[in-house]
């Protein structure tokens, strides 16, 4: 039966990146910057993700700042013992970070395998990290290819 009200059209709904990092902290920092660069928000952000993240964390860390109570820390256990385990752990961690941003927390700092968030309203273009195209290569540096659903 023919339907004149709608028809399927092809479109691309993904963002793909290649990340080269010296360690897991640098890798998570890059992922956080990708999330920030694909977000829309007005307060505390001037178009430069690195400076803004640093500025926001400093502001939120001041002892007299009321926002300090709104800073949360989430740590992830990402094992690099084997590729499959690493990919699964990273997949879960990145999607948890995206979910946390969706709930109104902006990532402001990465230390080791921990991400600090502060309460900020953010409109995120990225929906999720996908397994499609997710590849990792270990060497002197970690090379990661990721595809995000938008």
Short mmCIF file of C-alpha atoms in Angstrom, two decimals:
data_model
loop_
_atom_site.label_atom_id
_atom_site.label_comp_id
_atom_site.label_asym_id
_atom_site.label_seq_id
_atom_site.Cartn_x
_atom_site.Cartn_y
_atom_site.Cartn_z
CA UNK A 1 0.00 0.00 0.00
CA UNK A 2 1.42 3.36 -1.02
CA UNK A 3 1.60 6.09 1.60
CA UNK A 4 1.70 9.71 0.43
CA UNK A 5 2.29 11.10 3.91
CA UNK A 6 5.87 9.90 4.38
CA UNK A 7 8.75 8.21 2.64
CA UNK A 8 12.11 6.94 3.77
CA UNK A 9 15.06 9.14 2.88
CA UNK A 10 18.75 8.46 3.34
CA UNK A 11 20.81 10.61 5.66
CA UNK A 12 24.00 10.52 7.67
CA UNK A 13 23.45 10.74 11.39
CA UNK A 14 26.93 10.02 12.70
CA UNK A 15 30.08 11.85 13.72
CA UNK A 16 33.37 9.98 13.38
CA UNK A 17 36.71 10.85 14.97
CA UNK A 18 40.19 9.45 15.21
CA UNK A 19 41.93 10.17 18.51
CA UNK A 20 45.64 9.65 19.14
CA UNK A 21 46.59 9.86 22.81
CA UNK A 22 49.65 9.06 24.90
CA UNK A 23 47.56 7.53 27.72
CA UNK A 24 44.05 6.91 28.97
CA UNK A 25 43.77 10.32 30.68
CA UNK A 26 44.61 12.12 27.45
CA UNK A 27 42.14 9.87 25.61
CA UNK A 28 39.31 10.66 28.04
CA UNK A 29 40.20 14.39 27.82
CA UNK A 30 39.83 14.21 24.03
CA UNK A 31 36.47 12.46 24.33
CA UNK A 32 35.26 15.09 26.82
CA UNK A 33 36.37 17.86 24.42
CA UNK A 34 34.48 16.18 21.57
CA UNK A 35 31.36 16.06 23.74
CA UNK A 36 31.79 19.74 24.70
CA UNK A 37 32.39 20.82 21.10
CA UNK A 38 29.14 19.09 20.12
CA UNK A 39 27.11 20.80 22.84
CA UNK A 40 25.16 24.02 22.96
CA UNK A 41 25.18 26.08 26.14
CA UNK A 42 25.64 29.71 26.99
CA UNK A 43 27.00 30.11 30.48
CA UNK A 44 30.68 29.58 31.23
CA UNK A 45 31.74 28.74 27.69
CA UNK A 46 33.45 30.98 25.17
CA UNK A 47 34.06 28.62 22.26
CA UNK A 48 37.39 27.29 23.57
CA UNK A 49 36.75 23.95 25.27
CA UNK A 50 40.14 23.60 26.98
CA UNK A 51 40.12 27.08 28.52
CA UNK A 52 36.46 26.83 29.45
CA UNK A 53 36.87 23.45 31.15
CA UNK A 54 39.81 24.75 33.16
CA UNK A 55 37.97 27.99 34.05
CA UNK A 56 34.78 26.16 35.08
CA UNK A 57 36.66 23.72 37.29
CA UNK A 58 38.60 26.52 39.00
CA UNK A 59 35.36 28.43 39.60
CA UNK A 60 33.57 25.36 40.92
CA UNK A 61 36.51 24.45 43.19
CA UNK A 62 36.59 27.76 45.07
CA UNK A 63 35.75 27.13 48.72
CA UNK A 64 33.20 29.94 48.85
CA UNK A 65 31.50 28.93 45.60
CA UNK A 66 27.95 27.59 46.00
CA UNK A 67 28.49 25.44 42.89
CA UNK A 68 31.00 23.27 44.77
CA UNK A 69 28.11 21.20 46.12
CA UNK A 70 27.10 20.57 42.50
CA UNK A 71 30.44 19.03 41.47
CA UNK A 72 30.35 15.25 41.11
CA UNK A 73 33.19 12.85 40.39
CA UNK A 74 32.67 9.66 38.42
CA UNK A 75 35.49 7.13 38.06
CA UNK A 76 35.64 4.43 35.42
CA UNK A 77 37.57 1.16 35.43
CA UNK A 78 38.90 0.89 31.89
CA UNK A 79 41.22 -2.06 31.50
CA UNK A 80 43.82 -2.06 28.75
CA UNK A 81 44.74 -5.72 29.32
CA UNK A 82 43.15 -6.69 25.98
CA UNK A 83 41.46 -4.90 23.08
CA UNK A 84 38.02 -6.41 23.57
CA UNK A 85 37.89 -5.57 27.29
CA UNK A 86 39.22 -2.07 26.63
CA UNK A 87 36.61 -1.39 23.95
CA UNK A 88 33.76 -2.66 26.15
CA UNK A 89 34.93 -0.66 29.19
CA UNK A 90 35.48 2.49 27.13
CA UNK A 91 32.11 2.10 25.39
CA UNK A 92 30.34 1.91 28.76
CA UNK A 93 32.32 4.85 30.23
CA UNK A 94 31.74 7.17 27.26
CA UNK A 95 28.03 6.42 27.14
CA UNK A 96 27.83 7.04 30.90
CA UNK A 97 29.55 10.42 30.39
CA UNK A 98 27.04 11.27 27.64
CA UNK A 99 24.15 10.20 29.89
CA UNK A 100 25.50 12.36 32.74
CA UNK A 101 25.67 15.37 30.40
CA UNK A 102 22.09 14.67 29.31
CA UNK A 103 21.08 14.81 32.98
CA UNK A 104 22.48 18.36 33.29
CA UNK A 105 26.12 17.90 34.33
CA UNK A 106 28.97 19.33 32.27
CA UNK A 107 32.34 17.53 32.38
CA UNK A 108 34.99 20.01 33.56
CA UNK A 109 38.06 17.94 34.42
CA UNK A 110 39.62 14.53 33.80
CA UNK A 111 42.10 12.96 36.23
CA UNK A 112 43.29 9.44 35.55
CA UNK A 113 40.07 7.51 34.93
CA UNK A 114 37.85 9.99 36.77
CA UNK A 115 35.71 12.75 35.26
CA UNK A 116 34.49 15.72 37.30
CA UNK A 117 31.15 17.27 36.38
CA UNK A 118 29.42 20.47 37.43
CA UNK A 119 25.74 21.26 37.22
CA UNK A 120 25.14 23.09 33.91
CA UNK A 121 22.30 22.89 31.43
CA UNK A 122 23.66 21.57 28.14
CA UNK A 123 21.99 20.66 24.85
CA UNK A 124 24.03 17.76 23.53
CA UNK A 125 24.03 16.86 19.82
CA UNK A 126 25.58 13.45 20.49
CA UNK A 127 23.18 10.69 21.49
CA UNK A 128 25.60 7.82 22.07
CA UNK A 129 28.88 6.17 21.17
CA UNK A 130 28.27 3.30 18.76
CA UNK A 131 30.08 -0.01 18.38
CA UNK A 132 30.02 0.58 14.63
CA UNK A 133 33.53 1.56 13.56
CA UNK A 134 34.89 1.45 17.14
CA UNK A 135 38.54 0.44 16.79
CA UNK A 136 41.59 0.69 19.01
CA UNK A 137 45.27 0.21 18.29
CA UNK A 138 47.88 0.06 21.03
CA UNK A 139 51.47 1.11 20.37
CA UNK A 140 53.59 4.00 21.60
CA UNK A 141 50.27 5.84 21.66
CA UNK A 142 46.65 4.76 21.75
CA UNK A 143 44.83 5.28 18.45
CA UNK A 144 41.07 5.17 18.75
CA UNK A 145 38.44 5.48 16.04
CA UNK A 146 34.95 6.30 17.30
CA UNK A 147 31.56 6.93 15.76
CA UNK A 148 28.89 8.84 17.65
CA UNK A 149 25.19 8.69 16.86
CA UNK A 150 23.78 12.22 16.56
#
